[in-house]
Tab-separated table of C-alpha atoms in Angstrom:
chain	number	residue	atom	x	y	z
A	25	UNK	CA	97.819	319.692	153.764
A	26	UNK	CA	94.621	319.989	155.682
A	27	UNK	CA	96.450	320.476	159.037
A	28	UNK	CA	97.659	323.911	157.867
A	29	UNK	CA	93.798	324.885	157.783
A	30	UNK	CA	93.496	324.347	161.578
A	31	UNK	CA	96.784	325.907	162.539
A	32	UNK	CA	94.845	328.846	163.603
A	33	UNK	CA	91.246	328.273	164.319
A	34	UNK	CA	89.357	331.405	165.202
A	35	UNK	CA	85.414	331.102	165.298
A	36	UNK	CA	83.394	334.578	165.055
A	37	UNK	CA	79.930	334.781	166.647
A	38	UNK	CA	77.200	335.088	164.337
A	39	UNK	CA	78.487	332.763	161.666
A	40	UNK	CA	75.923	330.372	159.730
A	41	UNK	CA	75.230	327.349	161.860
A	42	UNK	CA	76.504	328.862	165.100
A	43	UNK	CA	75.278	327.429	168.409
A	44	UNK	CA	75.010	329.183	171.556
A	45	UNK	CA	78.208	330.645	172.942
A	46	UNK	CA	79.304	329.153	176.446
A	47	UNK	CA	80.123	332.716	177.993
A	48	UNK	CA	81.230	333.210	181.639
A	49	UNK	CA	81.525	329.567	182.263
A	50	UNK	CA	83.966	327.693	184.207
A	51	UNK	CA	86.479	325.674	182.153
A	52	UNK	CA	85.014	322.529	183.800
A	53	UNK	CA	81.633	323.374	182.876
A	54	UNK	CA	82.461	324.124	179.349
A	55	UNK	CA	84.210	320.589	178.996
A	56	UNK	CA	81.294	318.793	180.740
A	57	UNK	CA	78.478	320.451	178.720
A	58	UNK	CA	80.200	319.783	175.369
A	59	UNK	CA	81.131	316.146	176.403
A	60	UNK	CA	77.861	315.224	177.923
A	61	UNK	CA	76.243	316.219	174.622
A	62	UNK	CA	78.612	314.206	172.407
A	63	UNK	CA	79.186	310.433	171.301
A	64	UNK	CA	81.685	308.626	169.394
A	65	UNK	CA	85.400	310.171	169.205
A	66	UNK	CA	85.979	313.740	170.448
A	67	UNK	CA	89.163	315.479	169.822
A	68	UNK	CA	90.667	317.641	172.750
A	69	UNK	CA	93.515	319.631	171.034
A	70	UNK	CA	96.006	321.901	172.559
A	71	UNK	CA	94.739	321.779	175.919
A	72	UNK	CA	96.187	324.060	178.690
A	73	UNK	CA	97.158	322.171	181.930
A	74	UNK	CA	93.907	323.651	183.412
A	75	UNK	CA	92.041	322.250	180.523
A	76	UNK	CA	93.485	318.731	181.064
A	77	UNK	CA	92.790	318.817	184.673
A	78	UNK	CA	89.139	319.980	183.876
A	79	UNK	CA	88.606	317.149	181.604
A	80	UNK	CA	90.112	314.647	183.816
A	81	UNK	CA	88.066	315.945	186.810
A	82	UNK	CA	84.827	315.921	185.064
A	83	UNK	CA	85.409	312.428	183.102
A	84	UNK	CA	86.313	310.586	186.246
A	85	UNK	CA	82.932	311.633	187.749
A	86	UNK	CA	80.871	311.307	184.774
A	87	UNK	CA	80.672	308.268	182.241
A	88	UNK	CA	80.641	310.121	178.929
A	89	UNK	CA	79.491	308.357	175.674
A	90	UNK	CA	82.642	309.811	174.069
A	91	UNK	CA	86.116	308.552	173.900
A	92	UNK	CA	88.503	311.563	174.147
A	93	UNK	CA	91.560	311.808	172.001
A	94	UNK	CA	93.604	314.177	173.763
A	95	UNK	CA	96.604	315.826	171.670
A	96	UNK	CA	98.858	318.172	173.412
A	97	UNK	CA	102.391	319.624	173.335
A	98	UNK	CA	104.818	316.889	175.179
A	99	UNK	CA	105.879	319.719	177.819
A	100	UNK	CA	102.537	320.574	178.687
A	101	UNK	CA	101.165	316.927	179.059
A	102	UNK	CA	104.361	316.020	181.226
A	103	UNK	CA	104.040	318.853	183.443
A	104	UNK	CA	100.304	318.454	184.247
A	105	UNK	CA	100.802	314.571	184.710
A	106	UNK	CA	103.420	314.880	187.231
A	107	UNK	CA	100.608	315.546	189.395
A	108	UNK	CA	99.573	312.150	191.015
A	109	UNK	CA	95.947	313.238	191.464
A	110	UNK	CA	95.624	314.038	187.924
A	111	UNK	CA	97.859	311.268	186.555
A	112	UNK	CA	96.465	308.296	188.527
A	113	UNK	CA	92.736	309.490	187.379
A	114	UNK	CA	93.922	309.850	183.673
A	115	UNK	CA	95.282	306.553	183.924
A	116	UNK	CA	91.870	305.226	185.167
A	117	UNK	CA	90.214	306.884	181.956
A	118	UNK	CA	92.848	305.165	179.617
A	119	UNK	CA	92.159	301.719	181.485
A	120	UNK	CA	88.587	302.075	180.790
A	121	UNK	CA	88.856	303.147	177.171
A	122	UNK	CA	87.751	306.619	177.789
A	123	UNK	CA	90.984	308.481	176.859
A	124	UNK	CA	93.776	308.281	174.573
A	125	UNK	CA	96.895	310.572	174.923
A	126	UNK	CA	99.299	311.670	172.144
A	127	UNK	CA	101.736	314.499	171.880
A	128	UNK	CA	102.808	316.831	169.108
A	129	UNK	CA	105.788	319.338	168.772
A	130	UNK	CA	103.739	322.117	167.155
A	131	UNK	CA	100.119	321.935	168.070
A	132	UNK	CA	97.407	324.027	166.730
A	133	UNK	CA	97.273	327.403	168.339
A	134	UNK	CA	93.867	327.225	170.145
A	135	UNK	CA	92.321	324.993	172.641
A	136	UNK	CA	89.540	323.140	170.696
A	137	UNK	CA	87.228	320.410	171.421
A	138	UNK	CA	85.748	318.728	168.301
A	139	UNK	CA	82.971	316.391	168.530
A	140	UNK	CA	81.333	314.645	165.601
A	141	UNK	CA	78.802	317.518	165.390
A	142	UNK	CA	80.404	320.571	166.834
A	143	UNK	CA	83.728	322.362	167.360
A	144	UNK	CA	84.277	324.508	170.527
A	145	UNK	CA	87.017	326.917	170.635
A	146	UNK	CA	88.128	327.942	174.023
A	147	UNK	CA	88.936	331.635	174.456
A	148	UNK	CA	90.614	332.964	177.721
A	149	UNK	CA	90.690	336.630	178.344
A	150	UNK	CA	92.414	337.486	181.706
A	151	UNK	CA	89.989	335.910	184.326
A	152	UNK	CA	87.361	335.417	181.881
A	153	UNK	CA	86.584	332.242	179.713
A	154	UNK	CA	84.172	331.550	176.938
A	155	UNK	CA	83.676	328.456	174.547
A	156	UNK	CA	82.875	329.434	171.195
A	157	UNK	CA	81.023	326.892	169.213
A	158	UNK	CA	79.918	326.176	165.580
A	159	UNK	CA	78.010	323.374	164.334
A	160	UNK	CA	78.283	324.242	160.551
A	161	UNK	CA	78.692	320.596	159.029
A	162	UNK	CA	81.246	321.416	156.450
A	163	UNK	CA	83.184	323.329	158.818
A	164	UNK	CA	83.238	320.828	161.466
A	165	UNK	CA	84.153	317.899	159.067
A	166	UNK	CA	87.067	319.773	157.903
A	167	UNK	CA	88.336	320.353	161.174
A	168	UNK	CA	87.983	316.753	162.323
A	169	UNK	CA	89.622	315.690	159.069
A	170	UNK	CA	92.572	317.856	159.827
A	171	UNK	CA	92.885	316.594	163.373
A	172	UNK	CA	92.373	312.835	162.247
A	173	UNK	CA	95.516	313.543	160.016
A	174	UNK	CA	97.412	315.152	162.993
A	175	UNK	CA	96.575	312.592	165.318
A	176	UNK	CA	97.940	309.689	163.014
A	177	UNK	CA	101.253	311.370	162.912
A	178	UNK	CA	101.558	312.327	166.710
A	179	UNK	CA	103.606	310.377	169.329
A	180	UNK	CA	101.971	308.149	171.667
A	181	UNK	CA	102.160	309.251	175.375
A	182	UNK	CA	102.472	306.474	177.819
A	183	UNK	CA	101.395	306.983	181.358
A	184	UNK	CA	103.707	305.309	184.195
A	185	UNK	CA	101.292	306.260	186.853
A	186	UNK	CA	98.994	303.193	187.913
A	187	UNK	CA	95.077	303.899	187.733
A	188	UNK	CA	93.687	305.130	191.046
A	189	UNK	CA	91.097	302.444	191.107
A	190	UNK	CA	94.174	299.959	191.117
A	191	UNK	CA	95.863	301.833	193.885
A	192	UNK	CA	92.904	301.741	196.086
A	193	UNK	CA	91.619	298.190	195.399
A	194	UNK	CA	95.179	296.979	196.164
A	195	UNK	CA	95.635	299.003	199.245
A	196	UNK	CA	92.761	297.287	200.870
A	197	UNK	CA	93.818	293.913	199.869
A	198	UNK	CA	97.573	294.246	200.347
A	199	UNK	CA	97.590	296.678	203.239
A	200	UNK	CA	94.131	296.828	204.953
A	201	UNK	CA	90.908	298.812	204.751
A	202	UNK	CA	92.409	301.275	207.295
A	203	UNK	CA	95.258	302.208	205.027
A	204	UNK	CA	92.758	302.421	202.184
A	205	UNK	CA	90.829	304.926	203.999
A	206	UNK	CA	93.904	306.770	205.297
A	207	UNK	CA	95.384	306.953	201.864
A	208	UNK	CA	92.190	308.332	200.366
A	209	UNK	CA	91.628	310.858	203.232
A	210	UNK	CA	95.043	312.173	202.667
A	211	UNK	CA	94.554	312.468	198.853
A	212	UNK	CA	91.287	314.168	199.265
A	213	UNK	CA	92.612	316.773	201.485
A	214	UNK	CA	95.428	317.810	198.598
A	215	UNK	CA	95.003	320.042	195.579
A	216	UNK	CA	97.909	318.753	194.099
A	217	UNK	CA	100.441	315.606	194.717
A	218	UNK	CA	103.534	316.677	193.037
A	219	UNK	CA	106.156	316.669	195.890
A	220	UNK	CA	107.460	320.102	194.862
A	221	UNK	CA	106.472	322.100	197.736
A	222	UNK	CA	102.886	322.365	196.520
A	223	UNK	CA	101.807	318.949	197.842
A	224	UNK	CA	103.335	315.629	198.951
A	225	UNK	CA	104.260	313.170	196.419
A	226	UNK	CA	102.503	309.526	196.209
A	227	UNK	CA	105.505	307.721	197.918
A	228	UNK	CA	105.395	310.072	201.034
A	229	UNK	CA	101.611	310.031	201.148
A	230	UNK	CA	101.998	305.966	201.089
A	231	UNK	CA	104.872	305.998	203.710
A	232	UNK	CA	102.991	308.216	206.084
A	233	UNK	CA	99.741	306.204	205.843
A	234	UNK	CA	101.885	302.977	206.234
A	235	UNK	CA	103.599	304.559	209.394
A	236	UNK	CA	100.292	305.723	210.727
A	237	UNK	CA	99.080	302.097	210.478
A	238	UNK	CA	102.507	300.720	211.664
A	239	UNK	CA	102.949	298.627	208.531
A	240	UNK	CA	106.407	296.991	207.476
A	241	UNK	CA	108.392	299.040	205.023
A	242	UNK	CA	108.758	295.703	203.150
A	243	UNK	CA	105.007	295.321	202.707
A	244	UNK	CA	104.480	299.039	201.604
A	245	UNK	CA	107.361	299.040	199.153
A	246	UNK	CA	106.424	295.635	197.689
A	247	UNK	CA	102.787	296.995	197.326
A	248	UNK	CA	104.050	300.173	195.367
A	249	UNK	CA	106.412	298.413	193.167
A	250	UNK	CA	103.952	295.744	192.190
A	251	UNK	CA	101.479	298.221	191.041
A	252	UNK	CA	103.927	300.549	189.603
A	253	UNK	CA	103.758	303.415	191.766
A	254	UNK	CA	107.688	303.435	192.607
A	255	UNK	CA	110.444	301.105	192.958
A	256	UNK	CA	111.498	299.552	196.221
A	257	UNK	CA	114.456	301.671	196.185
A	258	UNK	CA	112.662	304.838	195.716
A	259	UNK	CA	110.505	303.990	198.779
A	260	UNK	CA	113.823	303.091	200.655
A	261	UNK	CA	115.354	306.552	199.824
A	262	UNK	CA	112.113	308.357	200.705
A	263	UNK	CA	112.009	306.655	204.084
A	264	UNK	CA	115.444	307.613	204.938
A	265	UNK	CA	114.635	311.179	203.912
A	266	UNK	CA	111.310	311.251	206.138
A	267	UNK	CA	113.161	309.568	209.001
A	268	UNK	CA	115.978	312.055	208.890
A	269	UNK	CA	113.293	314.856	209.147
A	270	UNK	CA	111.663	313.170	212.186
A	271	UNK	CA	108.512	312.380	210.222
A	272	UNK	CA	108.673	308.673	210.682
A	273	UNK	CA	110.450	306.188	213.045
A	274	UNK	CA	111.369	302.858	212.467
A	275	UNK	CA	111.731	299.722	214.639
A	276	UNK	CA	113.267	296.142	213.707
A	277	UNK	CA	111.111	293.375	213.389
A	278	UNK	CA	112.773	289.953	213.592
A	279	UNK	CA	111.962	287.156	211.214
A	280	UNK	CA	112.780	283.659	210.795
A	281	UNK	CA	115.183	283.969	207.942
A	282	UNK	CA	117.230	286.938	206.738
A	283	UNK	CA	117.714	290.335	208.028
A	284	UNK	CA	115.283	291.940	210.312
A	285	UNK	CA	112.316	294.039	208.756
A	286	UNK	CA	111.533	297.565	209.501
A	287	UNK	CA	108.303	298.564	211.179
A	288	UNK	CA	107.299	302.154	210.215
A	289	UNK	CA	105.856	304.641	212.916
A	290	UNK	CA	104.796	308.189	212.924
A	291	UNK	CA	107.755	310.174	214.456
A	292	UNK	CA	106.207	313.237	215.363
A	293	UNK	CA	103.545	313.831	217.896
A	294	UNK	CA	101.834	316.539	215.642
A	295	UNK	CA	101.383	313.702	213.190
A	296	UNK	CA	100.259	311.080	215.628
A	297	UNK	CA	97.372	313.303	216.731
A	298	UNK	CA	96.441	314.330	213.351
A	299	UNK	CA	93.508	312.812	211.414
A	300	UNK	CA	94.020	311.339	207.973
A	301	UNK	CA	92.502	314.581	206.595
A	302	UNK	CA	94.986	316.719	208.700
A	303	UNK	CA	97.987	314.214	208.030
A	304	UNK	CA	99.178	316.011	204.701
A	305	UNK	CA	98.875	319.610	206.106
A	306	UNK	CA	100.733	318.823	209.124
A	307	UNK	CA	103.474	316.840	207.190
A	308	UNK	CA	103.828	319.595	204.809
A	309	UNK	CA	104.093	322.324	207.544
A	310	UNK	CA	106.990	320.201	209.185
A	311	UNK	CA	108.622	319.610	205.773
A	312	UNK	CA	108.871	323.388	204.967
């Protein structure tokens, strides 16, 4: 089978048809330089979590002419996409037709970017990284044929995270421009948004922003459920946890029909006095 030929792909410098090595580059630079010169379909095969993040970071800022077919081992993709910042941007790329995601149990060994004209093998040695490319036509054609075969048999990976564009646009329309600005400011201050101690998760961020703007729990949880961010039950459970920890307070607001609704407020003076850029750091310090 063709796929057996690409199980181990090692490109040696100096081969006929070899393009210049991308030595001493950051991973994002290698991804950006390769995709900037490409059009059509590009395979990104067996990327590390860092490579997935590097691609998403580059592609969300730059509209490449290429459509990327990203093929990864399931656990790798699941882990990296647990970060809301990465997943919501990836969902944006999928939404605009720039990215497709599939998983495979036994991916080829190397991280490889295969454009219609070039194959770049990413080599990591300690804290050093290089992209070793070849543009020999027959080799490129064979490699891409193998990846096409592997892609056809791979499993589609569906994202459950809404696109970040949808999140921001609906925040403005449903909860107001100030909530949109605060949410963007908090997200920009974070390196990751996982909710595992390394960063606040998207529901916690939404509730803190809603509390800062004294929104109703009903409104923010309905917004979150409508766009697929999380269920109303998840918002309610997270609200209870944050309330027990003293991060937010609630007050009852009577309504004409039915039970009173809860208005969210920040419950700690350190949060009340924090800017949107500081909100995440202060919240994490309280949570920890």
